[in-house]
Amino acid sequence: MVGWATAVYLPSLSIAALSLSPLAAGTNVFVDTFQVADEVSPAAKIAFAVIFGGSLVGMRMAAAKSRMLVDALVGVISIILVVAFLPEDWSRGFGIGLNGIRFDTVPTTIYVIGGFLGGIIFSLSEAQCVLHGQKQTVHQSAKD
């Protein structure tokens, strides 16, 4: 979940800060960030979540090595697929729905960076969960 949130809200912060969206009034970057993120269509958010999450599960099942790098690449590929294939009518506030251009250089770069960092954040949070689970297992075993 935190990887998905990073991939959604970090680009929204950048788009708001750079005034790439008409919703970014420029008065408060945090309010603008949430307005930009809220404007992104549910279809875009769900499509990314399904592709990103499904791909991460697939990578775990394939026992991929270099998880952080793989997760970052999964984030990048997932976001590019959504930008490339989400129909314009479903792209409100995202990709082609932001300014009428499917692969506009600045927003696409922002989305790709968000996907990359979303993958890294997912990998780091998963590692923390695994470590916490291992500590609890050791602690529970010591009690027995």
Coordinates of N, CA and C in Angstrom, one line a residue:
M1 N 0.8 -1.2 0.0 CA 0.0 0.0 0.0 C 0.9 1.3 0.0
V2 N 1.9 1.2 0.8 CA 2.8 2.4 0.9 C 3.5 2.7 -0.5
G3 N 3.8 1.6 -1.2 CA 4.5 1.8 -2.5 C 3.5 2.4 -3.5
W4 N 2.2 2.0 -3.5 CA 1.2 2.6 -4.3 C 1.0 4.0 -3.9
A5 N 0.9 4.3 -2.7 CA 0.7 5.7 -2.2 C 1.9 6.6 -2.7
T6 N 3.1 6.1 -2.6 CA 4.2 6.9 -3.1 C 4.1 7.1 -4.6
A7 N 3.7 6.1 -5.4 CA 3.6 6.3 -6.8 C 2.4 7.2 -7.2
V8 N 1.5 7.4 -6.3 CA 0.4 8.3 -6.6 C 0.6 9.7 -6.1
Y9 N 1.0 9.8 -4.8 CA 1.1 11.1 -4.2 C 2.4 11.9 -4.5
L10 N 3.5 11.2 -4.7 CA 4.8 11.9 -5.1 C 4.7 12.6 -6.4
P11 N 4.2 11.9 -7.5 CA 3.9 12.6 -8.7 C 2.9 13.8 -8.6
S12 N 1.9 13.6 -7.7 CA 0.9 14.7 -7.5 C 1.6 15.9 -6.9
L13 N 2.5 15.6 -5.9 CA 3.3 16.7 -5.3 C 4.1 17.4 -6.3
S14 N 4.8 16.7 -7.2 CA 5.6 17.3 -8.2 C 4.8 18.1 -9.2
I15 N 3.7 17.5 -9.6 CA 2.8 18.2 -10.6 C 2.2 19.5 -10.0
A16 N 1.8 19.4 -8.7 CA 1.3 20.6 -8.0 C 2.4 21.7 -7.9
A17 N 3.6 21.2 -7.5 CA 4.7 22.2 -7.3 C 5.1 22.9 -8.6
L18 N 5.0 22.1 -9.7 CA 5.4 22.7 -11.0 C 4.2 23.4 -11.7
S19 N 3.1 23.4 -11.0 CA 1.9 24.0 -11.6 C 1.5 23.4 -13.0
L20 N 1.6 22.1 -13.1 CA 1.3 21.4 -14.3 C -0.2 21.1 -14.4
S21 N -0.9 21.2 -13.3 CA -2.3 21.0 -13.3 C -3.1 22.3 -13.0
P22 N -4.2 22.5 -13.6 CA -5.0 23.7 -13.3 C -5.5 23.7 -11.9
L23 N -5.5 22.6 -11.2 CA -5.9 22.5 -9.8 C -4.9 23.1 -8.9
A24 N -3.7 23.2 -9.3 CA -2.6 23.7 -8.4 C -2.7 25.2 -8.4
A25 N -3.3 25.7 -7.3 CA -3.6 27.2 -7.2 C -2.3 27.9 -6.8
G26 N -1.4 27.2 -6.2 CA -0.1 27.7 -5.7 C -0.1 28.4 -4.4
T27 N -1.2 28.2 -3.6 CA -1.3 28.8 -2.3 C -0.7 27.9 -1.2
N28 N -1.0 26.6 -1.3 CA -0.5 25.7 -0.4 C -0.2 24.4 -1.1
V29 N 1.1 24.0 -1.2 CA 1.5 22.9 -2.0 C 0.9 21.6 -1.5
F30 N 0.7 21.5 -0.2 CA 0.1 20.2 0.4 C -1.4 20.1 0.0
V31 N -2.1 21.2 0.0 CA -3.5 21.2 -0.4 C -3.6 20.9 -1.9
D32 N -2.7 21.6 -2.6 CA -2.6 21.4 -4.1 C -2.3 19.9 -4.4
T33 N -1.4 19.3 -3.7 CA -1.0 17.9 -3.9 C -2.2 17.0 -3.8
F34 N -3.0 17.2 -2.7 CA -4.2 16.3 -2.5 C -5.3 16.6 -3.5
Q35 N -5.4 17.9 -4.0 CA -6.4 18.2 -5.0 C -6.0 17.5 -6.4
V36 N -4.7 17.6 -6.7 CA -4.2 16.9 -7.9 C -4.4 15.4 -7.8
A37 N -4.0 14.8 -6.7 CA -4.2 13.4 -6.5 C -5.6 13.0 -6.5
D38 N -6.5 13.8 -6.0 CA -7.9 13.5 -5.9 C -8.5 13.5 -7.3
E39 N -8.0 14.4 -8.2 CA -8.5 14.6 -9.5 C -8.1 13.4 -10.4
V40 N -7.0 12.6 -10.1 CA -6.6 11.5 -10.9 C -7.8 10.5 -10.8
S41 N -8.2 10.0 -11.9 CA -9.3 9.1 -12.0 C -9.1 7.8 -11.2
P42 N -10.2 7.3 -10.6 CA -10.1 6.0 -10.0 C -9.6 4.9 -10.9
A43 N -9.9 5.0 -12.2 CA -9.5 3.9 -13.1 C -8.0 3.9 -13.2
A44 N -7.3 5.1 -13.2 CA -5.9 5.2 -13.3 C -5.2 4.6 -12.0
K45 N -5.8 5.0 -10.9 CA -5.3 4.5 -9.6 C -5.4 3.0 -9.4
I46 N -6.6 2.5 -9.8 CA -6.9 1.0 -9.7 C -6.1 0.3 -10.7
A47 N -5.9 0.8 -12.0 CA -5.1 0.1 -13.0 C -3.7 -0.1 -12.5
F48 N -3.1 1.0 -12.0 CA -1.8 0.9 -11.5 C -1.7 -0.1 -10.3
A49 N -2.6 0.0 -9.4 CA -2.6 -0.9 -8.2 C -2.7 -2.4 -8.7
V50 N -3.5 -2.7 -9.7 CA -3.6 -4.1 -10.1 C -2.4 -4.5 -10.9
I51 N -1.9 -3.7 -11.8 CA -0.7 -4.1 -12.5 C 0.5 -4.2 -11.6
F52 N 0.7 -3.1 -10.7 CA 1.8 -3.1 -9.8 C 1.8 -4.2 -8.8
G53 N 0.6 -4.4 -8.1 CA 0.5 -5.4 -7.1 C 0.6 -6.8 -7.7
G54 N -0.1 -7.0 -8.9 CA 0.0 -8.3 -9.5 C 1.4 -8.7 -10.0
S55 N 2.1 -7.7 -10.5 CA 3.5 -8.0 -10.9 C 4.4 -8.3 -9.7
L56 N 4.2 -7.6 -8.6 CA 5.0 -7.8 -7.4 C 4.7 -9.2 -6.9
V57 N 3.5 -9.6 -6.9 CA 3.2 -11.0 -6.4 C 3.8 -12.0 -7.4
G58 N 3.7 -11.7 -8.7 CA 4.4 -12.6 -9.7 C 5.9 -12.7 -9.5
M59 N 6.5 -11.6 -9.2 CA 7.9 -11.6 -8.9 C 8.3 -12.4 -7.7
R60 N 7.4 -12.4 -6.7 CA 7.7 -13.1 -5.4 C 7.5 -14.6 -5.7
M61 N 6.5 -15.0 -6.5 CA 6.3 -16.4 -6.9 C 7.5 -16.9 -7.7
A62 N 8.1 -16.0 -8.5 CA 9.2 -16.4 -9.4 C 10.5 -16.4 -8.6
A63 N 10.4 -16.0 -7.3 CA 11.6 -15.9 -6.5 C 12.7 -15.0 -7.1
A64 N 12.3 -13.9 -7.6 CA 13.3 -13.0 -8.2 C 14.3 -12.5 -7.3
K65 N 15.6 -12.4 -7.8 CA 16.7 -11.9 -7.0 C 16.7 -10.4 -7.1
S66 N 17.5 -9.7 -6.3 CA 17.7 -8.2 -6.4 C 16.3 -7.6 -6.3
R67 N 15.6 -7.9 -5.2 CA 14.2 -7.5 -5.1 C 14.0 -6.0 -5.2
M68 N 14.9 -5.2 -4.6 CA 14.7 -3.8 -4.7 C 14.7 -3.3 -6.1
L69 N 15.7 -3.7 -6.9 CA 15.8 -3.3 -8.3 C 14.6 -3.8 -9.1
V70 N 14.2 -5.1 -8.8 CA 13.1 -5.7 -9.5 C 11.8 -4.9 -9.2
D71 N 11.6 -4.6 -7.9 CA 10.4 -3.9 -7.5 C 10.4 -2.5 -8.1
A72 N 11.5 -1.8 -8.2 CA 11.6 -0.5 -8.8 C 11.3 -0.6 -10.3
L73 N 11.8 -1.6 -11.0 CA 11.5 -1.8 -12.4 C 10.0 -2.1 -12.6
V74 N 9.4 -2.9 -11.7 CA 8.0 -3.2 -11.8 C 7.2 -2.0 -11.6
G75 N 7.6 -1.1 -10.7 CA 6.9 0.2 -10.6 C 7.0 1.0 -11.9
V76 N 8.1 1.1 -12.5 CA 8.3 1.9 -13.7 C 7.5 1.3 -14.8
I77 N 7.6 0.0 -15.0 CA 6.8 -0.7 -16.1 C 5.3 -0.6 -15.9
S78 N 4.9 -0.7 -14.6 CA 3.5 -0.6 -14.3 C 2.9 0.8 -14.7
I79 N 3.6 1.8 -14.3 CA 3.2 3.2 -14.6 C 3.2 3.5 -16.1
I80 N 4.2 3.0 -16.8 CA 4.3 3.2 -18.2 C 3.1 2.5 -18.9
L81 N 2.8 1.3 -18.5 CA 1.6 0.6 -19.1 C 0.3 1.3 -18.9
V82 N 0.2 1.9 -17.7 CA -1.1 2.7 -17.4 C -1.1 3.9 -18.3
V83 N 0.0 4.6 -18.4 CA 0.0 5.8 -19.2 C -0.2 5.5 -20.7
A84 N 0.4 4.4 -21.1 CA 0.2 3.9 -22.5 C -1.1 3.5 -22.9
F85 N -1.8 2.7 -22.0 CA -3.0 2.0 -22.5 C -4.3 2.4 -21.8
L86 N -4.3 3.2 -20.8 CA -5.5 3.6 -20.2 C -6.3 4.6 -21.2
P87 N -7.5 4.3 -21.5 CA -8.2 5.1 -22.5 C -8.3 6.6 -22.0
E88 N -8.3 7.5 -22.9 CA -8.4 8.9 -22.6 C -9.6 9.2 -21.7
D89 N -10.7 8.6 -22.0 CA -11.9 8.9 -21.2 C -11.8 8.4 -19.7
W90 N -10.9 7.5 -19.4 CA -10.7 7.0 -18.1 C -9.4 7.7 -17.4
S91 N -8.8 8.6 -18.1 CA -7.5 9.2 -17.6 C -7.6 10.6 -17.0
R92 N -8.8 10.9 -16.5 CA -8.9 12.2 -15.9 C -7.8 12.6 -14.9
G93 N -7.1 13.7 -15.2 CA -6.0 14.1 -14.3 C -4.8 13.3 -14.3
F94 N -4.6 12.4 -15.3 CA -3.5 11.5 -15.3 C -3.1 11.3 -16.8
G95 N -1.8 11.3 -17.1 CA -1.3 11.0 -18.4 C -2.0 11.9 -19.5
I96 N -2.6 11.3 -20.4 CA -3.3 12.0 -21.5 C -4.5 12.9 -20.9
G97 N -5.0 12.5 -19.8 CA -6.1 13.2 -19.2 C -5.6 14.5 -18.5
L98 N -4.3 14.6 -18.3 CA -3.8 15.8 -17.6 C -3.7 17.0 -18.6
N99 N -3.2 16.7 -19.8 CA -3.0 17.9 -20.7 C -3.3 17.5 -22.1
G100 N -3.8 16.3 -22.4 CA -4.2 16.0 -23.8 C -3.0 15.3 -24.5
I101 N -1.9 15.1 -23.9 CA -0.7 14.5 -24.6 C -0.4 13.2 -23.8
R102 N -0.4 12.0 -24.5 CA -0.2 10.8 -23.7 C 1.2 10.7 -23.1
F103 N 2.2 10.9 -23.8 CA 3.6 10.8 -23.3 C 4.3 12.2 -23.3
D104 N 3.6 13.2 -22.7 CA 4.3 14.5 -22.5 C 5.5 14.3 -21.6
T105 N 6.6 14.9 -22.0 CA 7.9 14.6 -21.4 C 7.9 14.8 -19.9
V106 N 7.5 16.0 -19.4 CA 7.7 16.3 -18.0 C 6.7 15.4 -17.1
P107 N 5.4 15.4 -17.4 CA 4.6 14.5 -16.6 C 5.0 13.0 -16.6
T108 N 5.3 12.6 -17.8 CA 5.7 11.1 -17.9 C 7.0 10.9 -17.1
T109 N 7.9 11.8 -17.1 CA 9.1 11.6 -16.3 C 8.8 11.6 -14.8
I110 N 7.9 12.5 -14.4 CA 7.4 12.5 -13.0 C 6.8 11.2 -12.7
Y111 N 5.9 10.7 -13.5 CA 5.2 9.4 -13.2 C 6.2 8.3 -13.1
V112 N 7.2 8.2 -14.0 CA 8.2 7.1 -14.0 C 9.0 7.2 -12.7
I113 N 9.4 8.4 -12.3 CA 10.1 8.5 -11.1 C 9.3 8.1 -9.9
G114 N 8.0 8.4 -9.9 CA 7.1 8.0 -8.9 C 6.9 6.5 -8.8
G115 N 6.8 5.8 -10.0 CA 6.8 4.4 -10.1 C 8.0 3.7 -9.6
F116 N 9.2 4.3 -9.9 CA 10.5 3.8 -9.5 C 10.6 3.8 -8.0
L117 N 10.3 5.0 -7.4 CA 10.4 5.2 -6.0 C 9.3 4.4 -5.2
G118 N 8.1 4.2 -5.9 CA 7.1 3.4 -5.3 C 7.5 2.0 -5.1
G119 N 8.3 1.4 -6.1 CA 8.8 0.1 -6.0 C 9.8 0.0 -4.9
I120 N 10.7 1.0 -4.8 CA 11.7 1.0 -3.8 C 11.1 1.0 -2.4
I121 N 10.1 1.9 -2.2 CA 9.4 2.0 -0.9 C 8.7 0.7 -0.6
F122 N 8.1 0.1 -1.6 CA 7.4 -1.2 -1.3 C 8.5 -2.2 -0.8
S123 N 9.6 -2.3 -1.5 CA 10.6 -3.2 -1.2 C 11.1 -3.0 0.3
L124 N 11.4 -1.7 0.6 CA 11.8 -1.4 2.0 C 10.8 -1.7 3.0
S125 N 9.5 -1.4 2.7 CA 8.5 -1.7 3.7 C 8.3 -3.2 3.9
E126 N 8.4 -4.0 2.8 CA 8.3 -5.4 2.9 C 9.4 -6.0 3.7
A127 N 10.6 -5.5 3.5 CA 11.8 -5.9 4.3 C 11.6 -5.7 5.8
Q128 N 11.0 -4.5 6.1 CA 10.7 -4.2 7.5 C 9.7 -5.2 8.1
C129 N 8.7 -5.5 7.3 CA 7.6 -6.4 7.8 C 8.2 -7.8 8.0
V130 N 9.1 -8.3 7.1 CA 9.7 -9.6 7.2 C 10.6 -9.6 8.4
L131 N 11.4 -8.6 8.6 CA 12.3 -8.5 9.8 C 11.5 -8.5 11.1
H132 N 10.4 -7.7 11.1 CA 9.5 -7.7 12.3 C 8.9 -9.1 12.6
G133 N 8.5 -9.8 11.5 CA 8.0 -11.1 11.7 C 9.0 -12.1 12.2
Q134 N 10.2 -12.0 11.7 CA 11.3 -12.9 12.2 C 11.6 -12.6 13.6
K135 N 11.6 -11.4 14.0 CA 11.9 -11.0 15.4 C 10.8 -11.6 16.3
Q136 N 9.5 -11.5 15.9 CA 8.4 -12.1 16.7 C 8.5 -13.6 16.8
T137 N 8.9 -14.2 15.7 CA 9.0 -15.7 15.7 C 10.1 -16.1 16.7
V138 N 11.3 -15.4 16.6 CA 12.4 -15.7 17.6 C 11.9 -15.5 19.0
H139 N 11.2 -14.4 19.2 CA 10.8 -14.1 20.6 C 9.7 -15.1 21.1
Q140 N 8.8 -15.5 20.2 CA 7.8 -16.5 20.5 C 8.5 -17.9 20.8
S141 N 9.5 -18.3 20.0 CA 10.2 -19.5 20.2 C 11.0 -19.5 21.5
A142 N 11.5 -18.4 21.9 CA 12.2 -18.3 23.2 C 11.3 -18.5 24.4
K143 N 10.0 -18.1 24.2 CA 9.0 -18.3 25.3 C 8.7 -19.8 25.5
D144 N 8.7 -20.5 24.3 CA 8.2 -21.9 24.4 C 9.3 -22.7 25.0

